[in-house]
XYZ file of C-alpha atoms in Angstrom:
426
model
C -36.496 3.516 3.644
C -34.404 1.640 6.211
C -30.686 1.781 6.717
C -30.146 -1.802 5.607
C -31.998 -1.127 2.333
C -29.616 1.710 1.541
C -26.639 -0.505 2.396
C -27.902 -3.279 0.102
C -28.469 -0.861 -2.783
C -25.059 0.790 -2.391
C -23.344 -2.593 -2.030
C -24.930 -3.932 -5.197
C -24.186 -0.849 -7.273
C -20.681 -0.700 -5.871
C -19.979 -4.331 -6.781
C -21.234 -3.718 -10.313
C -19.074 -0.634 -10.563
C -16.002 -2.522 -9.339
C -16.568 -5.049 -12.133
C -17.371 -2.623 -14.967
C -15.275 0.463 -14.293
C -11.703 -0.893 -14.647
C -12.341 -1.705 -18.307
C -14.537 1.328 -18.955
C -11.918 3.721 -17.558
C -8.870 1.966 -19.028
C -8.039 4.703 -21.594
C -9.445 7.687 -19.750
C -7.805 10.095 -17.288
C -9.931 8.669 -14.492
C -9.406 5.895 -11.994
C -11.581 3.535 -9.972
C -10.635 5.260 -6.682
C -11.696 8.635 -8.091
C -15.115 7.302 -9.066
C -15.844 5.687 -5.693
C -14.639 8.708 -3.765
C -16.924 10.920 -5.835
C -19.814 8.470 -5.458
C -19.471 8.394 -1.682
C -19.256 12.179 -1.537
C -22.376 12.669 -3.675
C -24.467 9.962 -2.014
C -23.731 11.278 1.481
C -24.848 14.742 0.392
C -28.329 13.345 -0.260
C -30.956 13.778 2.503
C -30.850 10.101 3.507
C -30.697 9.730 7.274
C -30.282 5.979 6.990
C -26.780 6.105 5.510
C -24.211 4.410 7.775
C -21.602 7.147 8.198
C -18.116 6.114 9.316
C -16.347 8.636 11.525
C -12.678 7.632 11.987
C -12.536 9.360 15.374
C -15.607 7.686 16.858
C -15.174 4.417 14.902
C -11.386 4.245 15.061
C -11.198 0.480 15.638
C -13.500 -0.275 12.713
C -11.436 1.935 10.410
C -8.229 0.261 11.569
C -9.417 -3.262 10.842
C -11.211 -2.472 7.581
C -8.146 -0.771 6.124
C -5.913 -3.519 7.547
C -7.784 -6.209 5.614
C -7.748 -4.118 2.448
C -3.978 -3.631 2.612
C -3.074 -7.273 3.344
C -5.192 -8.520 0.436
C -3.552 -5.980 -1.879
C -0.096 -7.052 -0.699
C -0.795 -10.679 -1.574
C -2.014 -9.667 -5.028
C 1.046 -7.492 -5.614
C 3.457 -10.237 -4.572
C 1.799 -12.856 -6.753
C 1.937 -10.526 -9.776
C 5.680 -9.792 -9.710
C 7.537 -11.928 -12.250
C 11.086 -10.772 -11.494
C 12.871 -13.039 -8.961
C 14.194 -11.172 -5.916
C 17.876 -10.212 -5.964
C 20.254 -7.421 -5.047
C 20.774 -6.320 -8.643
C 17.383 -7.190 -10.080
C 15.611 -5.247 -7.327
C 18.195 -2.461 -7.042
C 15.649 0.322 -7.630
C 13.431 -1.133 -4.913
C 16.250 -1.205 -2.361
C 17.068 2.423 -3.124
C 13.446 3.468 -2.637
C 13.155 1.512 0.603
C 16.529 2.130 2.198
C 16.993 5.762 1.161
C 13.811 7.335 -0.186
C 11.425 6.246 2.566
C 13.486 7.322 5.625
C 14.458 10.579 3.905
C 10.813 11.233 3.052
C 9.806 10.621 6.674
C 12.544 12.917 7.970
C 11.739 15.770 5.574
C 7.958 15.430 5.967
C 8.281 15.436 9.774
C 10.457 18.538 9.574
C 7.933 20.228 7.283
C 5.056 19.261 9.610
C 6.855 20.671 12.632
C 7.712 23.902 10.825
C 4.364 24.495 9.112
C 1.986 23.299 11.821
C 4.040 23.669 14.989
C 3.394 20.077 15.960
C 5.606 18.458 18.603
C 8.114 15.858 17.294
C 5.933 12.826 18.110
C 2.943 14.162 16.172
C 5.055 15.288 13.223
C 6.782 11.909 13.097
C 3.447 10.065 13.271
C 1.939 11.934 10.320
C 5.166 11.626 8.328
C 5.356 7.875 9.001
C 1.685 7.357 8.152
C 2.120 9.188 4.848
C 5.491 7.630 3.994
C 4.524 4.250 2.504
C 3.354 4.191 -1.088
C 0.129 2.334 -1.609
C -0.431 -1.047 -3.301
C -4.214 -0.522 -3.298
C -4.693 2.716 -5.250
C -1.857 2.182 -7.732
C -3.547 -0.236 -10.144
C -2.730 1.848 -13.216
C 1.002 1.977 -12.468
C 1.702 -1.464 -11.052
C 2.484 -4.762 -12.718
C -0.329 -6.739 -14.309
C -1.223 -10.387 -13.915
C 1.501 -13.049 -13.540
C 3.193 -14.239 -16.729
C 5.769 -16.878 -17.632
C 8.486 -14.317 -18.430
C 10.856 -13.208 -15.673
C 11.940 -9.985 -17.391
C 8.807 -8.650 -19.092
C 8.078 -5.922 -16.512
C 9.154 -2.368 -17.224
C 11.206 -0.728 -14.496
C 8.483 1.773 -13.544
C 5.708 -0.699 -12.826
C 8.074 -3.148 -11.172
C 9.679 -0.520 -8.925
C 6.381 1.033 -7.810
C 4.795 -2.375 -7.140
C 7.717 -3.833 -5.209
C 8.202 -0.587 -3.268
C 4.549 -0.509 -2.257
C 4.653 -4.187 -1.323
C 7.566 -3.798 1.070
C 7.319 -0.319 2.519
C 3.859 -0.855 3.993
C 5.558 -3.126 6.518
C 8.758 -1.134 6.885
C 6.907 2.051 7.843
C 5.787 0.366 11.060
C 9.034 1.020 13.007
C 8.622 4.754 12.469
C 4.993 4.654 13.611
C 6.100 2.768 16.738
C 8.839 5.357 17.258
C 6.197 8.108 17.229
C 4.131 6.165 19.784
C 7.180 5.660 22.003
C 8.165 9.309 21.649
C 4.794 10.621 22.761
C 4.706 8.114 25.639
C 8.138 9.285 26.826
C 7.373 12.986 26.477
C 7.183 13.380 30.247
C 10.465 11.618 31.025
C 12.380 12.356 27.829
C 13.856 10.052 25.199
C 16.681 7.920 26.607
C 19.574 6.105 24.986
C 18.132 2.817 26.259
C 14.845 3.612 24.570
C 16.609 4.349 21.305
C 18.528 1.069 21.419
C 15.351 -0.851 22.279
C 13.589 0.685 19.292
C 16.482 -0.067 16.925
C 16.889 -3.643 18.148
C 13.294 -4.694 18.798
C 11.110 -2.589 16.520
C 13.474 -2.312 13.555
C 15.594 -5.481 13.499
C 13.740 -8.206 15.416
C 10.206 -7.509 14.248
C 11.339 -7.052 10.647
C 13.300 -10.318 10.846
C 10.253 -12.129 12.223
C 8.129 -10.820 9.345
C 10.736 -11.845 6.792
C 11.317 -15.320 8.242
C 7.651 -16.151 8.743
C 6.842 -14.876 5.256
C 9.535 -17.067 3.700
C 8.557 -20.060 5.844
C 4.844 -19.827 5.120
C 5.526 -19.148 1.435
C 7.787 -22.173 1.064
C 5.423 -24.468 2.936
C 2.396 -23.363 0.935
C 4.372 -23.358 -2.322
C 5.365 -26.982 -1.690
C 1.796 -27.872 -0.757
C 0.234 -26.127 -3.768
C 2.570 -27.516 -6.419
C 4.602 -30.478 -5.145
C 2.718 -32.370 -2.428
C 2.248 -36.056 -3.221
C -1.207 -36.189 -1.661
C -3.531 -34.829 -4.316
C -5.875 -33.250 -1.785
C -3.016 -30.981 -0.670
C -1.835 -30.146 -4.196
C -4.283 -27.276 -4.492
C -2.942 -26.003 -7.803
C -4.868 -28.823 -9.449
C -8.153 -27.733 -7.862
C -7.953 -24.152 -9.229
C -9.488 -22.598 -6.099
C -8.663 -18.903 -6.073
C -9.777 -18.264 -2.503
C -6.729 -20.203 -1.308
C -4.878 -16.898 -1.780
C -6.873 -15.551 1.170
C -5.810 -18.559 3.234
C -2.178 -17.765 2.463
C -2.736 -14.077 3.213
C -4.301 -14.491 6.630
C -2.060 -17.398 7.652
C 1.096 -15.382 7.029
C -0.370 -12.247 8.580
C -1.891 -13.891 11.643
C 1.145 -16.023 12.535
C 3.495 -13.071 12.183
C 1.365 -10.799 14.326
C 1.113 -13.523 16.984
C 4.917 -13.610 17.028
C 5.050 -9.785 17.248
C 6.499 -9.356 13.772
C 5.404 -7.140 10.902
C 2.508 -8.904 9.222
C 2.391 -6.626 6.175
C 5.984 -7.532 5.381
C 5.281 -11.243 5.902
C 2.309 -11.272 3.514
C 4.234 -9.711 0.643
C 7.274 -11.947 1.233
C 5.037 -15.028 1.408
C 3.379 -14.051 -1.868
C 6.744 -13.604 -3.610
C 7.946 -16.936 -2.195
C 4.839 -18.781 -3.399
C 5.323 -17.112 -6.778
C 8.867 -18.483 -6.959
C 7.884 -22.034 -6.016
C 6.592 -22.797 -9.530
C 6.938 -19.571 -11.468
C 5.382 -20.681 -14.758
C 2.291 -22.369 -13.271
C -1.067 -20.896 -14.282
C -2.413 -21.278 -10.758
C -0.741 -17.975 -9.904
C -3.135 -16.258 -12.300
C -6.098 -17.897 -10.584
C -5.019 -16.710 -7.139
C -4.061 -13.273 -8.412
C -7.400 -12.833 -10.177
C -9.267 -13.731 -6.990
C -7.273 -11.346 -4.789
C -7.689 -8.614 -7.396
C -11.472 -9.000 -7.261
C -11.558 -8.938 -3.456
C -9.211 -5.964 -3.413
C -11.440 -3.990 -5.782
C -14.501 -4.675 -3.648
C -12.752 -3.641 -0.433
C -11.322 -0.563 -2.113
C -14.783 0.425 -3.288
C -16.129 0.146 0.265
C -13.292 2.091 1.890
C -13.228 4.916 -0.654
C -17.015 5.219 -0.707
C -16.895 5.719 3.068
C -13.990 8.168 2.744
C -16.071 10.171 0.280
C -18.901 10.130 2.785
C -16.572 11.269 5.556
C -15.496 14.235 3.425
C -19.119 15.081 2.612
C -19.976 15.029 6.326
C -17.304 17.630 7.068
C -14.258 15.453 7.519
C -11.996 18.206 6.198
C -13.458 20.919 8.409
C -10.446 20.732 10.722
C -8.010 21.166 7.809
C -6.037 24.405 7.857
C -4.190 25.922 4.934
C -0.954 24.877 6.601
C -2.123 21.254 6.760
C -3.107 21.383 3.103
C 0.273 22.888 2.262
C 1.983 19.968 4.001
C 0.266 17.540 1.618
C 1.223 19.666 -1.383
C 4.842 19.896 -0.255
C 5.003 16.113 0.132
C 3.678 15.511 -3.391
C 5.234 18.356 -5.311
C 8.593 18.701 -3.580
C 9.663 16.001 -1.114
C 8.732 12.751 -2.878
C 9.770 13.875 -6.396
C 13.095 15.303 -5.201
C 13.983 12.369 -2.949
C 12.703 9.771 -5.403
C 14.775 11.318 -8.201
C 17.937 11.667 -6.130
C 18.085 8.104 -4.800
C 17.925 6.653 -8.321
C 21.189 8.243 -9.449
C 23.098 5.757 -11.638
C 20.312 3.222 -11.115
C 18.384 0.956 -13.454
C 15.715 3.531 -14.328
C 16.716 6.138 -16.906
C 15.190 9.371 -18.203
C 11.412 9.450 -18.096
C 11.244 6.187 -16.140
C 13.221 7.785 -13.337
C 10.885 10.786 -13.333
C 7.718 8.680 -13.176
C 9.041 6.518 -10.327
C 9.941 9.665 -8.396
C 6.582 11.363 -8.928
C 4.204 8.416 -8.498
C 4.563 7.902 -4.766
C 0.865 7.178 -4.319
C -0.488 7.540 -0.785
C -3.629 5.726 0.197
C -5.373 3.243 2.445
C -2.241 2.220 4.333
C -2.003 5.783 5.664
C -5.468 5.465 7.174
C -4.474 2.193 8.850
C -1.312 3.573 10.427
C -3.040 6.669 11.769
C -5.943 4.658 13.197
C -3.535 2.163 14.763
C -1.360 4.833 16.391
C -4.299 6.817 17.772
C -5.506 3.624 19.437
C -2.138 3.046 21.091
C -1.329 6.487 22.522
C -2.604 10.011 23.116
C -0.943 12.549 20.829
C -0.615 16.269 21.507
C -2.789 17.305 18.567
C -6.534 17.042 17.913
C -7.393 13.701 16.283
C -9.721 15.396 13.816
C -6.931 17.651 12.611
C -4.673 14.639 12.044
C -7.415 12.816 10.160
C -8.112 15.915 8.070
C -4.464 16.273 7.021
C -4.066 12.586 6.154
C -7.433 12.428 4.360
C -6.627 15.542 2.331
C -3.258 14.092 1.334
C -4.834 10.808 0.215
C -7.530 12.751 -1.650
C -4.819 14.783 -3.349
C -3.035 11.583 -4.366
C -6.200 9.994 -5.716
C -6.970 13.046 -7.838
C -3.497 13.967 -9.085
C -2.227 10.465 -9.681
C -5.605 9.244 -10.941
C -5.713 11.923 -13.645
C -2.053 11.529 -14.569
C -1.727 7.725 -14.522
C -3.380 6.948 -17.867
C -1.566 9.538 -20.048
C 1.747 8.892 -18.278
C 1.614 5.120 -18.695
C 0.476 5.543 -22.307
C 3.545 7.679 -22.932
C 5.783 5.155 -21.211
C 4.330 2.319 -23.293
C 4.644 4.313 -26.518
C 7.445 4.215 -29.099
C 10.937 4.321 -27.704
C 13.031 7.435 -28.129
C 15.518 7.388 -31.033
C 18.606 5.381 -30.202
C 17.038 3.735 -27.165
C 17.369 0.051 -26.517
C 13.915 -1.460 -27.168
C 14.465 -4.231 -24.655
C 13.606 -3.668 -20.983
C 16.464 -2.148 -19.031
C 18.139 -4.431 -16.552
C 19.593 -3.466 -13.260
C 23.355 -3.130 -13.361
């Protein structure tokens, strides 16, 4: 048996699983990520020397780019699926989660990492920033479905978690860059000039570039897809779903060339294209294609993560590192997520679910791989990978088991006296 034969067999079975499992698991307390993680773990336990193991320490660059592609495709799919037009009031829950919950989560997680593990500030900030963004890839059960013609048919939970995941994958980047700058300046100390440079360049300018390029690319492609006079350019009439990938990589590549945040640009471009002709069925075609690609990439990544765990990827995990992941999920995210929604659009059980379902996933792997390629941190790389991998594993298991019963309860009969119509932001 050769290595390529094993790869072919796993690829074929994985593709079949990605097609069959979403429907098969729809009403069960299981998720697609759980199945592929378990499959990778079990397959890599078999005595098959030909299996292509992926070690994130030795193959850091490969991990970075594989997870990067997976996230950008998921961001395009998430943006195309959101029916609610952007606005200060309509997206009020999202702004609270981004502007308050994410920085508070980073601050508290970094403090917990420094206290529990004794890591220096740069390392604690890196892990906190990598684990801060919620994930658009692993949250299929609690995110919005395919595009529809109605602007207000999304419940507040699915909308908030989808829009949060779409935006905070890009907005976590300034904190990752801050950790890189902090470890680079450890010998000379952090200066006021360095702080101002970070605030101006890494927070404001690069975010603005991502936003502007995303809007520009989205408007140009939206015009081309739906309004161009030349029929060859009016791609909505050709029904080609892979055009969504063209939009994804165009927005991402141009933004990165201009030193902006590509993740932010992709999601903004998707939302802008969605708004160009909101009721057109072509959005469903593009969304369906990105959803299929996303499932395939997710299957690959999680299969390899399962293999990494089977090969001893968590050997460097200490009980303190495991406790950090538990504190993030059981204390920090629920408490912060609940607090920032005070007097917001989400009420009662919706507010609880939004607070609890801060799913961590493939974006965390990308940020850690990226940072470790940019600077040397004062902690063993394998320990950092073990903590992040354990936290993602914890999220996959806890949220995967809970997603189906929780969403079923949310979609069930309204409580007595409740308004049956979807709640609007104030």
